[in-house]
Tab-separated table of C-alpha atoms in Angstrom:
chain	number	residue	atom	x	y	z
A	595	MET	CA	94.709	-8.283	-42.812
A	596	SER	CA	93.310	-5.784	-39.357
A	597	LYS	CA	92.974	-8.085	-36.551
A	598	ALA	CA	89.574	-5.925	-35.864
A	599	PHE	CA	88.008	-7.941	-38.592
A	600	THR	CA	89.106	-11.524	-37.504
A	601	ARG	CA	86.122	-12.308	-34.811
A	602	GLU	CA	85.563	-15.957	-34.607
A	603	PRO	CA	81.912	-17.225	-35.244
A	604	GLU	CA	80.743	-20.099	-33.783
A	605	SER	CA	83.081	-23.147	-34.203
A	606	ASP	CA	81.776	-25.931	-36.464
A	607	SER	CA	83.776	-28.948	-36.492
A	608	ASN	CA	82.303	-30.172	-39.896
A	609	PHE	CA	84.119	-27.199	-41.299
A	610	ASP	CA	84.920	-27.848	-44.925
A	611	GLU	CA	87.389	-25.354	-46.317
A	612	GLU	CA	86.829	-26.330	-49.980
A	613	GLU	CA	83.055	-26.002	-49.790
A	614	ALA	CA	83.193	-22.833	-48.435
A	615	GLY	CA	85.792	-21.593	-51.099
A	616	ALA	CA	84.007	-23.118	-53.524
A	617	SER	CA	84.612	-20.078	-56.026
A	618	LEU	CA	88.113	-19.569	-54.809
A	619	PRO	CA	91.009	-21.739	-55.714
A	620	PRO	CA	92.837	-23.578	-53.084
A	621	LEU	CA	95.231	-21.677	-50.765
A	622	SER	CA	97.611	-24.574	-51.265
A	623	SER	CA	98.144	-23.641	-54.886
A	624	LEU	CA	100.194	-20.872	-53.775
A	625	PRO	CA	103.812	-21.204	-53.630
A	626	PRO	CA	104.929	-22.528	-49.951
A	627	GLY	CA	105.541	-19.502	-47.572
A	628	SER	CA	104.094	-17.052	-50.428
A	629	ARG	CA	101.758	-14.203	-49.682
A	630	ASN	CA	98.364	-14.059	-51.078
A	631	TYR	CA	98.908	-11.093	-53.714
A	632	ILE	CA	95.840	-9.381	-54.629
A	633	THR	CA	94.953	-5.943	-56.223
A	634	PRO	CA	92.969	-3.388	-54.396
A	635	GLY	CA	89.731	-4.034	-56.049
A	636	GLY	CA	90.048	-7.769	-55.427
A	637	TYR	CA	90.669	-7.087	-51.778
A	638	LYS	CA	87.865	-4.765	-51.375
A	639	ARG	CA	85.729	-7.263	-52.776
A	640	LEU	CA	86.489	-10.165	-50.392
A	641	MET	CA	86.256	-7.450	-47.522
A	642	ASP	CA	82.941	-6.378	-48.342
A	643	GLU	CA	81.659	-10.099	-48.718
A	644	PHE	CA	83.311	-10.532	-45.389
A	645	LEU	CA	81.795	-7.455	-43.755
A	646	TRP	CA	78.148	-8.264	-45.273
A	647	LEU	CA	78.473	-11.644	-43.660
A	648	MET	CA	79.479	-10.408	-40.218
A	649	ASN	CA	77.667	-7.314	-39.962
A	650	LYS	CA	74.379	-8.117	-42.100
A	651	GLU	CA	73.266	-11.403	-43.302
A	652	ARG	CA	74.709	-13.595	-40.012
A	653	PRO	CA	72.756	-11.386	-37.555
A	654	GLN	CA	69.819	-11.273	-39.662
A	655	ILE	CA	69.856	-14.933	-39.885
A	656	THR	CA	70.332	-15.326	-36.246
A	657	ALA	CA	67.370	-13.059	-35.554
A	658	THR	CA	65.201	-15.312	-37.715
A	659	VAL	CA	66.560	-18.421	-36.096
A	660	SER	CA	65.794	-17.170	-32.883
A	661	TRP	CA	62.112	-15.875	-33.649
A	662	ALA	CA	61.451	-19.535	-35.176
A	663	ALA	CA	62.776	-21.546	-32.240
A	664	ALA	CA	60.368	-19.289	-29.988
A	665	ASN	CA	57.353	-20.662	-32.120
A	666	GLY	CA	57.554	-24.302	-30.740
A	667	ASP	CA	58.353	-27.469	-32.691
A	668	ARG	CA	61.564	-27.000	-34.081
A	669	SER	CA	61.755	-30.250	-36.319
A	670	GLU	CA	58.927	-29.174	-38.356
A	671	ASN	CA	59.922	-25.354	-38.525
A	672	ALA	CA	61.036	-24.608	-41.778
A	673	ASP	CA	62.320	-21.126	-40.960
A	674	TYR	CA	64.242	-22.685	-37.959
A	675	ILE	CA	65.698	-25.495	-40.308
A	676	TYR	CA	66.901	-23.413	-43.134
A	677	GLY	CA	68.409	-20.782	-40.897
A	678	LYS	CA	70.208	-23.247	-38.616
A	679	LYS	CA	71.696	-24.749	-42.042
A	680	ARG	CA	72.309	-21.010	-43.448
A	681	LEU	CA	74.411	-20.132	-40.003
A	682	ARG	CA	76.444	-23.336	-40.792
A	683	GLU	CA	77.477	-22.166	-44.352
A	684	ILE	CA	78.258	-18.361	-43.388
A	685	ASP	CA	80.318	-19.562	-40.619
A	686	ARG	CA	82.417	-21.602	-42.912
A	687	ARG	CA	82.626	-19.221	-45.433
A	688	ILE	CA	83.646	-16.603	-42.871
A	689	ARG	CA	86.282	-18.814	-41.748
A	690	PHE	CA	87.604	-18.801	-45.385
A	691	LEU	CA	87.542	-15.603	-46.120
A	692	THR	CA	89.412	-14.946	-42.794
A	693	LYS	CA	92.326	-16.974	-43.910
A	694	ARG	CA	92.407	-15.538	-47.317
A	695	LEU	CA	92.679	-11.720	-45.847
A	696	ASP	CA	95.126	-12.516	-43.118
A	697	ILE	CA	97.906	-13.532	-45.660
A	698	ALA	CA	96.757	-10.898	-48.606
A	699	GLU	CA	99.348	-8.515	-49.803
A	700	VAL	CA	97.457	-5.778	-51.548
A	701	VAL	CA	99.748	-4.389	-54.824
A	702	ASP	CA	98.247	-1.384	-56.521
A	703	PRO	CA	99.050	-1.903	-60.396
A	704	ALA	CA	98.428	1.719	-60.850
A	705	ALA	CA	101.498	2.770	-58.347
A	706	SER	CA	104.517	4.052	-59.500
A	707	ARG	CA	107.437	1.769	-59.668
A	708	GLU	CA	111.171	1.715	-60.577
A	709	ASP	CA	110.945	-0.338	-63.893
A	710	GLU	CA	107.599	-0.287	-65.845
A	711	GLU	CA	108.805	-1.977	-68.799
A	712	ARG	CA	109.335	-5.048	-67.083
A	713	ILE	CA	106.652	-7.647	-66.250
A	714	PHE	CA	105.541	-8.161	-62.761
A	715	PHE	CA	102.211	-8.703	-60.546
A	716	GLY	CA	99.736	-6.247	-61.745
A	717	ALA	CA	100.991	-5.700	-65.456
A	718	THR	CA	98.677	-5.486	-68.115
A	719	VAL	CA	100.609	-7.683	-71.006
A	720	THR	CA	99.613	-7.564	-74.803
A	721	PHE	CA	101.606	-10.287	-76.633
A	722	ALA	CA	101.377	-12.011	-80.064
A	723	ASN	CA	101.623	-15.997	-80.578
A	724	PRO	CA	103.530	-17.262	-83.976
A	725	LYS	CA	100.417	-17.189	-86.254
A	726	GLY	CA	100.442	-13.371	-85.193
A	727	GLU	CA	97.314	-13.357	-83.085
A	728	GLU	CA	97.385	-10.415	-80.278
A	729	LYS	CA	95.930	-11.075	-76.863
A	730	THR	CA	95.963	-8.943	-73.788
A	731	VAL	CA	95.954	-10.359	-70.354
A	732	SER	CA	96.370	-8.594	-66.895
A	733	ILE	CA	98.319	-10.763	-63.953
A	734	VAL	CA	96.032	-10.512	-61.055
A	735	GLY	CA	96.100	-12.852	-57.671
A	736	ILE	CA	94.365	-16.445	-57.392
A	737	ASP	CA	91.196	-14.550	-55.980
A	738	GLU	CA	90.879	-12.397	-59.056
A	739	ILE	CA	91.192	-14.836	-62.097
A	740	ASP	CA	88.522	-13.933	-64.820
A	741	THR	CA	89.188	-15.684	-67.969
A	742	SER	CA	86.458	-13.624	-69.831
A	743	ARG	CA	88.528	-10.296	-69.247
A	744	GLY	CA	91.701	-11.738	-69.669
A	745	TYR	CA	92.972	-11.900	-65.878
A	746	ILE	CA	95.432	-14.739	-65.381
A	747	SER	CA	96.854	-15.607	-61.994
A	748	TRP	CA	100.449	-14.705	-60.952
A	749	ILE	CA	101.016	-18.539	-60.524
A	750	SER	CA	99.648	-19.642	-64.099
A	751	PRO	CA	101.966	-21.014	-66.563
A	752	MET	CA	101.191	-18.110	-68.769
A	753	ALA	CA	102.118	-15.551	-66.223
A	754	ARG	CA	105.105	-17.393	-65.143
A	755	ALA	CA	106.380	-17.529	-68.668
A	756	LEU	CA	105.741	-13.445	-68.765
A	757	ILE	CA	107.189	-12.656	-65.349
A	758	LYS	CA	110.404	-10.533	-65.572
A	759	ALA	CA	110.352	-9.820	-69.370
A	760	ARG	CA	109.726	-6.763	-71.258
A	761	GLU	CA	108.743	-5.257	-74.344
A	762	GLY	CA	110.273	-6.881	-77.661
A	763	ASP	CA	111.379	-10.085	-75.722
A	764	VAL	CA	110.185	-13.542	-76.771
A	765	VAL	CA	109.204	-15.892	-74.158
A	766	THR	CA	108.350	-19.882	-74.234
A	767	LEU	CA	105.177	-20.583	-72.771
A	768	HIS	CA	104.857	-24.253	-71.387
A	769	ALA	CA	101.378	-25.142	-71.095
A	770	PRO	CA	99.160	-28.596	-71.092
A	771	GLY	CA	98.556	-27.810	-74.712
A	772	GLY	CA	101.998	-27.631	-75.805
A	773	VAL	CA	105.004	-25.099	-76.010
A	774	GLU	CA	104.478	-21.624	-77.363
A	775	GLU	CA	106.720	-18.451	-78.447
A	776	LEU	CA	105.046	-15.424	-77.467
A	777	GLU	CA	106.677	-12.157	-78.463
A	778	ILE	CA	105.852	-9.201	-75.836
A	779	LEU	CA	104.303	-5.987	-77.837
A	780	GLU	CA	103.304	-3.775	-74.710
A	781	VAL	CA	103.494	-3.724	-71.108
A	782	LYS	CA	101.269	-1.090	-69.081
A	783	TYR	CA	100.766	-0.874	-65.357
A	784	GLN	CA	97.070	0.738	-64.750
A	785	ALA	CA	94.255	-0.075	-62.755
A	786	ILE	CA	92.559	-3.079	-62.912
A	787	PRO	CA	88.993	-2.985	-62.506
A	788	MET	CA	86.875	-5.793	-60.328
A	789	GLU	CA	83.352	-6.642	-60.203
A	790	LEU	CA	82.095	-5.525	-56.760
A	791	PHE	CA	80.525	-7.829	-54.373
A	792	GLY	CA	76.795	-8.327	-54.278
A	793	ASP	CA	74.417	-5.758	-54.041
A	794	ALA	CA	76.713	-3.037	-54.976
A	795	GLY	CA	77.704	-5.021	-58.033
A	796	GLU	CA	74.265	-5.386	-59.363
A	797	ALA	CA	73.514	-1.616	-58.761
A	798	ALA	CA	76.948	-1.196	-60.671
A	799	ALA	CA	75.638	-3.469	-63.435
A	800	ASP	CA	72.246	-1.735	-63.882
A	801	ASN	CA	73.795	1.918	-63.598
A	802	ARG	CA	75.964	0.665	-66.839
A	803	ASN	CA	72.979	-0.805	-68.465
A	804	PRO	CA	69.980	1.115	-67.429
A	805	GLY	CA	68.037	-0.568	-70.091
A	806	SER	CA	68.050	-3.961	-68.057
A	807	ARG	CA	65.709	-2.258	-65.203
């Protein structure tokens, strides 16, 4: 991450990384010394949130707090009390996102590669279980997991079982529910779409579903 984006907000001795990143898994889940692999779409979503907080929401809330503070008794001033609370939340979130982005390594699934038949980060894989049931998953970063879309983390048990395999291989999945043999049917490398952050994401959803407006 460019250091131009790492301006530190005011300190908060009660910073709680897990609270700030409640929607994201902890960095401790990464293998020691590992980079935070992420697709371009996932990186953009985190960066868009970071920039929104730094350049838009935080200045707006700061202005509101300053205005409220000038209006007299702060102990009963709802705008002031809420604003200060929200500023603490924003600062925690900014620190959390800064840590995520600082160790991010963007990997484009659609980029050309020497071996497109083997499974690595960014692959979209179709496999079948012993019952013949097929499933397609895309291997993404820990900040991009979306089970409804079949997006699984590259450090998940399933991804670990699939990585380095090829079409036609049979791999063994060791999961909490037991052991299962999976046959690799197809391996593809293509762009993996991600939900956009905030207002941009809502606008895109409205464009896809004009009847919802």
